[in-house]
XYZ file of C-alpha atoms in Angstrom:
682
model
C -23.143 -15.269 -2.473
C -21.083 -13.652 -5.249
C -18.075 -11.518 -4.163
C -16.116 -9.161 -6.326
C -12.701 -7.712 -5.566
C -11.312 -4.854 -7.891
C -7.825 -3.502 -7.672
C -6.720 -0.510 -9.839
C -3.127 -0.609 -11.141
C -1.200 1.805 -13.241
C -1.705 -0.312 -16.354
C -4.509 -2.761 -15.637
C -7.589 -2.979 -13.328
C -7.766 -6.459 -11.922
C -11.064 -8.098 -11.060
C -11.693 -11.307 -9.153
C -15.063 -12.965 -8.848
C -15.735 -15.522 -6.115
C -18.944 -17.731 -5.967
C -19.750 -20.720 -3.795
C -18.457 -23.949 -5.159
C -17.045 -22.453 -8.351
C -13.469 -21.711 -9.444
C -12.095 -18.328 -8.828
C -12.615 -16.210 -11.987
C -10.180 -13.365 -13.011
C -10.255 -10.423 -15.443
C -8.026 -7.639 -16.488
C -9.223 -4.382 -18.043
C -7.078 -1.385 -19.067
C -7.022 1.256 -16.356
C -8.619 4.502 -17.303
C -6.280 7.078 -15.772
C -8.442 10.133 -16.370
C -11.332 8.620 -14.294
C -10.318 5.204 -12.580
C -13.938 4.539 -11.779
C -14.705 3.974 -15.531
C -12.553 0.916 -15.569
C -14.323 -0.588 -12.428
C -17.738 0.075 -13.861
C -16.571 -1.412 -17.282
C -15.499 -4.589 -15.393
C -18.906 -4.694 -13.749
C -20.522 -4.570 -17.176
C -18.297 -7.372 -18.447
C -19.245 -9.605 -15.531
C -22.542 -10.471 -17.205
C -21.108 -10.750 -20.601
C -18.065 -12.999 -19.818
C -19.152 -14.874 -16.725
C -22.971 -14.590 -16.808
C -22.863 -12.871 -13.393
C -25.985 -10.760 -12.790
C -25.015 -7.466 -11.031
C -28.052 -7.884 -8.684
C -26.422 -11.108 -7.380
C -23.341 -9.396 -6.093
C -23.445 -9.464 -2.311
C -20.007 -8.037 -1.627
C -17.910 -5.521 -3.473
C -14.347 -4.708 -2.230
C -12.109 -2.145 -3.898
C -8.422 -1.067 -3.565
C -7.812 2.456 -4.913
C -4.794 4.580 -5.712
C -6.887 7.778 -5.968
C -5.529 9.223 -2.607
C -1.856 8.535 -3.613
C -2.339 9.969 -7.117
C -3.891 13.202 -5.826
C -0.832 13.825 -3.734
C 1.794 12.625 -6.406
C 0.103 14.710 -9.084
C -0.745 17.579 -6.686
C -4.296 17.564 -7.962
C -6.025 18.164 -4.684
C -8.270 21.219 -4.304
C -7.376 24.440 -2.458
C -6.968 23.604 1.215
C -6.895 25.984 4.245
C -5.409 25.524 7.670
C -6.414 26.929 11.063
C -3.873 26.924 13.738
C -3.143 28.355 17.228
C -2.037 31.826 17.159
C 1.830 31.943 16.698
C 1.965 28.506 14.845
C 0.825 29.584 11.332
C 4.078 28.549 9.650
C 4.720 25.189 11.331
C 3.814 23.395 8.120
C 6.517 25.350 6.398
C 9.211 25.193 9.129
C 9.111 21.454 9.489
C 11.740 19.534 11.448
C 14.780 21.066 9.603
C 15.816 17.579 8.639
C 16.777 16.924 4.969
C 17.211 13.659 3.220
C 18.974 15.313 0.266
C 22.008 17.242 1.609
C 24.135 17.967 -1.355
C 21.903 18.547 -4.319
C 22.858 21.561 -6.549
C 19.242 22.784 -6.253
C 17.537 22.054 -2.866
C 13.763 21.446 -3.159
C 11.496 21.950 -0.135
C 11.006 18.850 1.855
C 8.028 19.987 3.688
C 4.526 19.833 2.053
C 3.846 23.609 2.392
C 2.003 23.417 -0.915
C -0.947 21.840 0.813
C -1.970 25.080 2.485
C 0.100 28.049 1.190
C 0.693 31.027 3.505
C -2.321 33.019 2.215
C -4.599 30.102 3.088
C -3.278 29.611 6.745
C -4.931 31.564 9.546
C -3.992 31.957 13.232
C -6.967 31.597 15.756
C -6.873 33.142 19.184
C -6.939 30.222 21.616
C -4.523 28.277 23.757
C -4.671 24.943 25.611
C -1.763 24.004 27.982
C 0.161 20.670 27.872
C -2.134 19.290 30.640
C -5.334 20.173 28.841
C -6.144 23.378 30.915
C -7.593 26.251 28.803
C -5.243 29.119 28.953
C -7.005 31.301 26.476
C -10.575 30.692 25.348
C -11.486 30.225 21.724
C -12.012 33.316 19.795
C -15.123 32.319 17.755
C -15.073 35.483 15.697
C -11.599 34.591 14.549
C -12.966 31.178 13.344
C -15.784 32.848 11.449
C -13.622 35.491 9.805
C -11.039 32.833 8.737
C -13.573 30.589 7.359
C -15.175 33.372 5.388
C -11.863 34.363 3.909
C -10.983 30.736 3.006
C -14.422 30.146 1.384
C -14.022 33.393 -0.650
C -10.616 32.171 -1.763
C -12.207 28.993 -3.135
C -11.034 26.343 -0.610
C -12.850 23.027 -0.469
C -11.241 21.626 2.580
C -10.147 23.141 5.993
C -7.678 21.459 8.348
C -7.935 22.547 12.009
C -4.871 21.822 14.105
C -4.622 23.618 17.543
C -1.886 23.264 20.115
C -2.396 20.252 22.597
C -5.757 19.455 21.102
C -4.895 15.827 21.503
C -5.200 16.338 25.267
C -8.165 18.616 25.230
C -10.129 18.700 21.811
C -12.708 21.217 22.957
C -11.598 24.151 20.866
C -11.126 22.109 17.674
C -14.620 20.610 17.973
C -16.161 23.940 18.698
C -14.407 25.564 15.690
C -15.701 22.762 13.417
C -19.298 23.332 14.690
C -19.070 27.019 13.919
C -17.758 26.357 10.379
C -20.218 23.600 9.573
C -23.146 25.736 10.617
C -22.036 28.584 8.384
C -20.577 26.583 5.486
C -21.958 22.984 5.587
C -20.307 22.074 2.290
C -16.692 22.587 3.410
C -14.813 19.455 4.175
C -13.263 19.528 7.671
C -10.399 17.561 9.195
C -9.664 17.865 12.827
C -6.345 16.827 14.215
C -8.073 15.432 17.429
C -9.797 12.921 15.151
C -7.201 12.364 12.504
C -4.020 11.994 14.519
C -4.522 12.632 18.371
C -0.870 12.390 19.326
C 1.975 14.606 20.329
C 4.576 16.168 17.924
C 2.934 19.291 16.424
C 4.495 19.268 12.949
C 3.623 15.626 12.261
C 0.032 16.058 13.431
C -0.354 19.252 11.377
C 0.979 17.393 8.223
C -1.225 14.444 8.453
C -4.319 16.491 9.232
C -3.780 18.881 6.292
C -3.058 15.857 4.038
C -6.439 14.520 5.171
C -8.213 17.803 4.406
C -6.338 18.009 1.007
C -7.577 14.683 -0.343
C -10.995 14.476 1.324
C -12.959 16.300 -1.399
C -11.152 14.099 -4.038
C -11.950 10.868 -2.253
C -15.464 11.919 -1.474
C -16.178 12.649 -5.219
C -14.520 9.542 -6.434
C -16.379 7.243 -4.031
C -19.646 8.954 -4.610
C -19.273 8.581 -8.333
C -18.339 4.868 -7.987
C -21.263 4.225 -5.557
C -23.626 5.994 -7.976
C -22.365 4.023 -10.883
C -22.632 0.696 -9.020
C -26.166 1.524 -8.101
C -27.042 2.327 -11.695
C -25.510 -0.869 -12.819
C -27.757 -2.691 -10.309
C -25.054 -3.814 -7.764
C -26.875 -3.822 -4.302
C -23.765 -4.618 -2.310
C -22.177 -1.802 -0.169
C -18.900 -0.570 -1.358
C -15.934 -1.597 0.907
C -12.503 0.038 0.675
C -9.076 -1.338 1.594
C -7.076 0.789 4.018
C -3.302 1.322 4.452
C -3.106 -1.109 7.498
C -4.476 -4.008 5.388
C -8.025 -3.837 6.772
C -11.299 -2.839 4.957
C -13.982 -0.347 5.802
C -17.187 0.671 4.249
C -17.084 3.592 1.860
C -18.985 5.729 4.362
C -16.358 5.178 7.110
C -13.459 5.514 4.703
C -14.566 8.964 3.787
C -14.297 10.149 7.390
C -10.488 9.577 7.467
C -9.345 9.355 3.754
C -5.767 9.681 4.881
C -5.970 6.053 5.789
C -6.213 5.170 2.082
C -2.717 6.043 0.834
C -1.556 2.367 0.521
C -4.914 0.975 -0.310
C -3.818 -0.830 -3.408
C -0.378 -2.215 -2.263
C -1.878 -3.236 1.108
C -4.248 -5.611 -0.724
C -1.319 -7.311 -2.372
C 0.287 -7.916 1.035
C -2.901 -9.355 2.357
C -3.099 -11.669 -0.666
C 0.489 -12.774 -0.129
C -0.087 -13.658 3.452
C -3.289 -15.631 2.414
C -1.230 -17.710 -0.073
C 1.582 -18.260 2.529
C -0.868 -19.531 5.156
C -2.471 -21.956 2.583
C 1.126 -23.299 1.704
C 2.315 -23.437 5.345
C 4.958 -20.770 4.767
C 4.726 -17.880 7.224
C 8.007 -15.916 6.482
C 7.622 -14.199 3.140
C 8.862 -11.304 1.133
C 6.220 -10.226 -1.366
C 7.097 -8.336 -4.574
C 4.155 -6.929 -6.337
C 5.491 -5.977 -9.932
C 2.936 -4.174 -11.951
C 3.137 -1.952 -14.986
C 4.240 1.168 -13.149
C 5.827 0.279 -9.892
C 7.036 -2.492 -7.641
C 5.612 -2.834 -4.070
C 7.792 -4.849 -1.671
C 6.747 -6.052 1.798
C 7.877 -8.374 4.531
C 5.562 -10.883 6.227
C 7.043 -12.515 9.411
C 5.293 -15.229 11.344
C 2.230 -14.790 9.180
C 1.827 -11.076 9.879
C 2.961 -8.214 7.721
C 5.161 -5.591 9.303
C 3.266 -2.286 10.164
C 5.111 0.947 10.368
C 3.843 3.922 12.393
C 4.247 6.406 9.537
C 4.349 6.102 5.747
C 6.354 7.894 3.139
C 4.197 9.235 0.205
C 5.561 11.547 -2.510
C 8.690 12.365 -0.539
C 6.909 13.297 2.617
C 6.557 11.438 6.054
C 2.878 11.059 6.939
C 2.091 9.759 10.383
C -0.434 7.062 9.366
C 0.025 3.395 10.419
C 0.631 1.519 7.187
C 1.742 -1.874 5.940
C 5.508 -1.541 5.534
C 5.625 -1.412 1.820
C 8.578 -0.050 -0.033
C 7.305 1.203 -3.394
C 9.737 1.862 -6.192
C 9.315 3.136 -9.608
C 10.182 -0.201 -11.394
C 7.644 -2.128 -13.345
C 6.768 -3.725 -16.585
C 5.979 -0.295 -18.140
C 9.128 1.390 -16.764
C 10.984 3.317 -19.443
C 14.653 2.528 -20.222
C 16.802 5.595 -20.995
C 20.369 6.832 -21.190
C 21.670 9.401 -18.768
C 23.975 12.283 -19.897
C 27.033 10.098 -19.010
C 25.755 7.274 -21.230
C 24.604 5.034 -18.407
C 21.596 2.738 -18.740
C 18.714 3.706 -16.435
C 15.316 2.207 -15.954
C 12.342 4.231 -14.511
C 10.768 5.782 -12.571
C 8.966 7.075 -15.552
C 6.432 4.638 -16.946
C 4.583 4.123 -20.163
C 1.569 2.958 -18.251
C -1.343 1.689 -20.393
C -1.702 4.809 -22.340
C 0.163 4.544 -24.792
C 1.918 1.708 -23.011
C 5.111 -0.203 -24.170
C 6.039 -0.057 -27.833
C 4.794 -3.576 -28.371
C 1.286 -2.546 -27.502
C 1.172 -0.629 -30.843
C -0.625 2.228 -29.285
C 2.026 4.922 -30.015
C 4.545 4.125 -27.426
C 8.012 5.292 -28.667
C 10.162 4.367 -25.612
C 11.788 1.044 -24.624
C 10.285 -0.522 -21.577
C 10.823 -3.510 -19.388
C 7.943 -5.303 -21.130
C 9.629 -4.712 -24.590
C 12.778 -6.322 -23.206
C 10.841 -9.270 -21.834
C 9.561 -9.780 -25.397
C 13.049 -9.604 -26.959
C 14.285 -12.121 -24.333
C 11.598 -14.577 -25.192
C 9.829 -14.529 -21.893
C 6.384 -13.373 -23.168
C 4.146 -14.908 -25.871
C 2.931 -11.964 -27.968
C -0.329 -13.830 -28.699
C -1.092 -14.746 -25.158
C -0.435 -11.595 -23.216
C -3.069 -10.924 -20.551
C -4.766 -14.140 -21.627
C -4.770 -13.080 -25.268
C -6.801 -9.959 -24.753
C -3.859 -7.766 -25.800
C -2.002 -8.758 -28.984
C 1.678 -7.611 -28.835
C 3.931 -6.727 -31.777
C 7.420 -8.037 -31.075
C 9.009 -6.263 -34.155
C 8.097 -2.828 -32.429
C 9.991 -4.014 -29.245
C 13.150 -4.943 -31.264
C 12.962 -1.658 -33.150
C 12.644 0.688 -30.190
C 15.264 -1.123 -28.043
C 17.622 -1.099 -30.972
C 17.215 2.566 -31.553
C 16.940 3.865 -28.004
C 19.410 1.598 -26.203
C 21.300 -0.939 -28.319
C 22.848 1.245 -30.932
C 23.854 4.072 -28.637
C 25.675 1.516 -26.356
C 27.124 -0.522 -29.094
C 25.253 -3.674 -28.083
C 23.077 -6.174 -29.765
C 19.370 -5.968 -29.197
C 19.368 -9.020 -26.892
C 22.271 -7.670 -24.871
C 20.496 -4.374 -24.499
C 17.266 -6.216 -23.474
C 19.223 -8.273 -20.856
C 20.907 -5.003 -19.616
C 17.443 -3.480 -19.044
C 16.387 -6.454 -16.973
C 19.652 -6.398 -14.991
C 19.209 -2.690 -14.061
C 15.489 -3.110 -13.052
C 16.312 -6.324 -11.085
C 19.102 -4.591 -9.283
C 16.711 -1.796 -8.345
C 14.175 -4.276 -6.935
C 16.872 -6.184 -5.079
C 17.828 -3.065 -3.168
C 14.190 -2.322 -2.449
C 13.962 -5.764 -0.923
C 17.072 -5.214 1.214
C 15.437 -2.103 2.591
C 12.342 -3.910 3.900
C 14.428 -6.883 5.225
C 17.964 -6.068 6.389
C 16.784 -2.584 7.534
C 14.345 -4.115 9.876
C 16.949 -6.601 11.079
C 15.886 -9.630 9.110
C 17.929 -11.760 6.771
C 16.181 -12.198 3.418
C 17.612 -15.749 3.146
C 15.361 -16.770 5.997
C 12.324 -15.966 3.918
C 10.566 -17.194 0.764
C 9.976 -14.965 -2.017
C 6.461 -14.425 -3.241
C 5.985 -12.534 -6.534
C 2.741 -11.116 -7.612
C 1.518 -8.620 -10.190
C 1.474 -9.082 -13.955
C 5.293 -9.090 -14.173
C 6.147 -10.703 -10.863
C 6.913 -14.202 -12.140
C 9.266 -12.924 -14.773
C 11.695 -11.341 -12.404
C 11.344 -13.681 -9.333
C 14.293 -15.948 -9.873
C 16.832 -13.306 -10.734
C 15.791 -11.497 -7.546
C 16.083 -14.638 -5.438
C 19.488 -15.569 -6.953
C 20.886 -12.067 -6.036
C 19.508 -12.269 -2.417
C 20.377 -15.893 -1.694
C 16.727 -16.992 -1.363
C 16.203 -20.617 -2.221
C 12.363 -20.852 -2.368
C 9.805 -18.953 -4.475
C 6.052 -19.467 -3.824
C 3.877 -18.682 -6.870
C 0.154 -18.105 -6.161
C -2.576 -19.740 -8.116
C -3.418 -16.317 -9.691
C -0.500 -14.134 -8.937
C -1.311 -11.452 -11.477
C -4.515 -10.532 -9.666
C -3.429 -11.469 -6.106
C -4.149 -7.898 -4.928
C -7.725 -8.198 -6.029
C -7.943 -11.665 -4.360
C -6.466 -10.370 -1.178
C -9.330 -7.793 -0.967
C -11.733 -10.598 -0.406
C -9.764 -12.241 2.349
C -9.066 -8.996 4.269
C -10.497 -8.298 7.684
C -12.699 -5.408 8.616
C -10.312 -3.365 10.694
C -10.428 -0.032 12.604
C -7.705 1.612 14.594
C -7.739 4.377 17.074
C -4.918 6.001 19.033
C -4.416 8.509 21.837
C -1.547 10.230 23.477
C -0.667 8.677 26.849
C 2.682 10.271 27.993
C 3.786 8.121 31.015
C 7.047 6.638 32.244
C 6.779 2.860 32.086
C 7.941 2.562 35.731
C 5.149 4.910 36.792
C 2.352 3.434 34.757
C -1.129 3.564 36.460
C -3.080 0.511 35.288
C -6.563 2.142 35.930
C -5.500 5.158 33.925
C -4.276 3.022 31.063
C -7.583 0.989 31.217
C -9.674 4.063 31.103
C -7.809 5.291 28.057
C -8.171 1.954 26.259
C -11.857 1.856 27.035
C -12.264 5.168 25.248
C -10.397 3.923 22.262
C -12.477 0.757 22.276
C -15.648 2.723 22.335
C -14.637 4.788 19.285
C -13.589 1.626 17.405
C -16.866 0.036 18.437
C -18.915 2.911 16.996
C -17.209 2.410 13.607
C -17.768 -1.436 13.803
C -21.494 -0.663 14.347
C -21.514 1.196 11.045
C -19.883 -1.846 9.531
C -22.790 -3.980 10.896
C -20.306 -6.133 12.687
C -21.424 -7.785 15.964
C -19.348 -7.056 18.982
C -18.908 -10.693 19.797
C -17.227 -11.156 16.461
C -14.521 -8.498 17.048
C -10.938 -9.322 18.028
C -9.127 -6.589 19.870
C -5.354 -5.934 20.028
C -3.567 -3.267 21.967
C -0.229 -1.580 21.180
C 1.849 1.209 22.771
C 4.438 3.503 21.190
C 7.537 3.344 23.574
C 10.798 5.140 23.664
C 13.692 5.742 25.953
C 12.990 8.755 28.294
C 14.316 11.788 26.338
C 14.098 10.147 22.932
C 11.863 11.717 20.284
C 11.274 8.546 18.110
C 9.448 5.434 19.208
C 8.675 1.867 18.331
C 5.325 0.027 18.476
C 5.196 -2.740 21.061
C 2.072 -5.124 21.493
C 0.835 -5.766 24.967
C -1.926 -7.324 26.932
C -3.379 -4.958 29.808
C -2.509 -6.577 33.118
C -0.391 -6.544 36.263
C 2.710 -7.269 34.176
C 2.051 -4.537 31.530
C 5.090 -2.404 32.643
C 7.518 -5.339 32.325
C 5.963 -6.439 28.983
C 6.301 -3.008 27.448
C 9.882 -2.529 28.752
C 10.953 -5.914 27.506
C 9.077 -5.772 24.315
C 10.614 -2.327 23.414
C 14.182 -3.424 24.243
C 13.826 -6.579 22.026
C 12.523 -4.415 19.057
C 15.212 -1.847 19.611
C 17.907 -4.633 19.584
C 16.533 -6.304 16.484
C 16.355 -3.101 14.495
C 19.311 -1.103 15.789
C 21.547 -3.895 17.060
C 21.676 -2.648 20.685
C 19.258 -1.602 23.517
C 20.204 0.370 26.713
C 18.896 -0.528 30.096
C 17.700 3.023 30.797
C 14.194 4.184 31.696
C 11.519 3.998 29.145
C 8.269 5.895 28.483
C 4.866 5.298 26.694
C 4.078 7.941 24.081
C 0.745 6.772 22.548
C -1.770 3.946 23.112
C -3.463 2.192 20.207
C -6.496 -0.098 20.009
C -7.138 -2.274 16.889
C -10.498 -3.951 16.372
C -10.741 -6.725 13.677
C -13.501 -8.950 12.424
C -13.992 -11.388 9.534
C -11.395 -12.345 7.003
C -10.507 -15.869 5.654
C -8.154 -17.776 3.500
C -9.591 -18.103 0.028
C -9.208 -21.746 -1.265
C -9.006 -22.048 -4.956
C -8.828 -25.811 -5.117
C -11.851 -25.963 -7.325
C -9.884 -24.545 -10.171
C -6.853 -26.898 -9.661
C -6.854 -29.402 -12.622
C -7.350 -33.128 -11.918
C -4.670 -34.147 -14.314
C -1.575 -32.713 -16.055
C -2.377 -33.901 -19.578
C -1.435 -31.698 -22.440
C 0.240 -29.211 -20.098
C 3.134 -28.751 -22.341
C 2.316 -26.310 -25.140
C 5.687 -26.578 -27.007
C 9.078 -24.834 -26.655
C 10.449 -21.331 -27.136
C 13.974 -19.963 -27.124
C 14.689 -17.679 -24.174
C 17.825 -15.796 -23.037
C 18.929 -16.715 -19.466
C 21.009 -14.313 -17.389
C 24.551 -15.593 -16.772
C 24.599 -17.902 -19.832
C 25.623 -17.233 -23.366
C 23.284 -17.855 -26.188
C 19.650 -18.985 -26.058
C 18.035 -21.945 -24.373
C 15.059 -24.065 -25.524
C 12.567 -23.703 -22.774
C 9.481 -25.856 -22.295
C 6.274 -23.885 -22.355
C 3.643 -25.065 -19.848
C -0.076 -24.195 -19.456
C -0.223 -23.385 -15.730
C -3.872 -24.092 -15.646
C -3.189 -27.776 -16.534
C -0.434 -28.506 -14.093
C -1.846 -30.829 -11.476
C -0.810 -30.933 -7.777
C 2.257 -33.263 -7.335
C 3.723 -32.432 -10.771
C 7.512 -31.776 -10.643
C 9.471 -30.185 -13.429
C 12.904 -28.637 -14.011
C 14.049 -25.428 -15.782
C 14.477 -23.939 -18.212
C 10.658 -23.586 -18.452
C 8.002 -20.990 -18.811
C 4.602 -21.308 -17.033
C 1.893 -19.325 -18.814
C -1.491 -18.304 -17.633
C -4.000 -15.577 -18.325
C -2.864 -13.116 -15.567
C 0.935 -13.590 -15.654
C 3.966 -15.544 -16.997
C 6.622 -17.216 -14.756
C 10.185 -17.832 -16.075
C 12.106 -20.638 -14.495
C 15.709 -20.777 -15.711
C 18.292 -23.518 -15.370
C 19.118 -24.576 -11.844
C 15.636 -24.324 -10.477
C 12.969 -26.920 -10.033
C 9.225 -26.710 -10.144
C 6.688 -28.456 -7.841
C 2.966 -28.027 -7.871
C 1.539 -28.226 -4.360
C -1.934 -28.544 -2.934
C -4.368 -25.833 -3.985
C -2.517 -25.335 -7.239
C 0.205 -23.072 -5.894
C 3.726 -23.659 -7.310
C 6.919 -23.868 -5.194
C 10.173 -23.137 -6.969
C 13.362 -24.317 -5.403
C 16.894 -23.857 -6.232
C 18.552 -27.145 -7.214
C 20.246 -28.559 -4.160
C 18.142 -26.529 -1.714
C 15.551 -28.009 0.544
C 12.080 -27.431 -1.208
């Protein structure tokens, strides 16, 4: 059975091919930003040319996509309408009156009112009380009139968000029936299906985002499915979701708002997989690509999950892997601010035109250009030799854009670019570790992405981390993670109860309903019920609080104590204290998982380390004057058990790892590499 994992990045689209009893095969093709599916289909075409893989032999095809995120970042979603309970038309614009930027000279809106402008928001005569009782019946003529006006205005998606529909969804479902009967081609998103939980503003935001991206996702996945079918690939298309689980394309289309962190989540799954194979369960993963860096924390073998994500400056209440994405990557552009200070990012050269050294018209100095100047990259072996770099262009652009204006040498300017970008990444790591109450020194660093290995040691030095785990194929680890991810579905429901007044029968009834809804999705995935693993979580807060923490539990006689103690422990870890005051449950959540495995790549590990050294190259090492002669090693030829010392450079088709003075190298079983600071326990 041949399995394909494809992850789209800002610069390259990564492809991994796994077949029984064969080494893992990897490929990088340039991302086609105008239509990302073109790069995916081009990779499928090259499968037969490069690896002699017939498309009809592909039994599994898993994809991580950034289409949902890009639609929001670029505001390229279609016109979207919003139906609300009478009197609540402007909730999307009013928001919570909470600002992250307090003192800017020009204040920008921090609510996503652009999703459904005022002219596309309609009030519907209806009202449901807090306990689910119908106060005012649904005015069906209002629904028809609003739908007609929205269709005439050219909307492609409509969000329906009525008051207290998470308690009684009758009116939302009836409104959807009316609209579908009159306008079957309009995409609909119901808050009772997308986010059935209390807090009206948050529920409206996530439902409207779902309606905003649904037509975009539907077109993209339909085009990709059609292209795969035409290419002769019989496998169903599976998509990575923000929580780190996969779903079929059919299911993913139902709730596309679950796809915002599709790509970054795959990298976290891959990092967890590598950590498990190496026996290291506490990891901080740093996925450094061409456009951005995605940072996540894995504790006790499980990635942290946050109840809401932050996309394009907006909080979106969708459970996501706790990934901190910053605009720092290999293609990030170095520039000088009006005060003459050196800045890096968030703007990126991407793959079109790319860094100056690509010789595709790039006129800005980037982090990749700095890596060339510092001697970290071999211009003839970038991306396995598929992209030939021109180092003279890197020297020229850094001299013109950075070195000369700052009165520095080209090498000093390149080193400054690296120091700035490394500092930005270091702060990003502190946010996912210290912010959550974890000391980064208790974790190993796991870099991935095309540029991960170049920046790993400076990041570890800054944070006091003494171990770095390098995967067998770190440059395509996100694509590899796709193949090891579980099929996962999550459902939640409001359950407002004080913990000391919990009714176990009521709780079990609510959980059974959630299990039934998850089970229906698993049936669509063709997963047997006996293969499903079920977990339960509750959102808990102190009575009177408006924000909550997720607490795992097992339904039983001790559930109340388990929730109370679990919440206080989480509160103490994150905030440093926990009061012994009454607590309450806000929402219940069921998660169903099936499948998933650790991918072993031992078949591709070399039997000997003969001819592993390719020669030497001069590199610039931070903290030291002058250049050092570094040994250059072919990573593919390093056998398990081999130990080396820095300065050294490990080269492979998908990435380059720079090991400066003071760090040692040990190849462990499975071909992974463990870097240890000299004097530290490896």
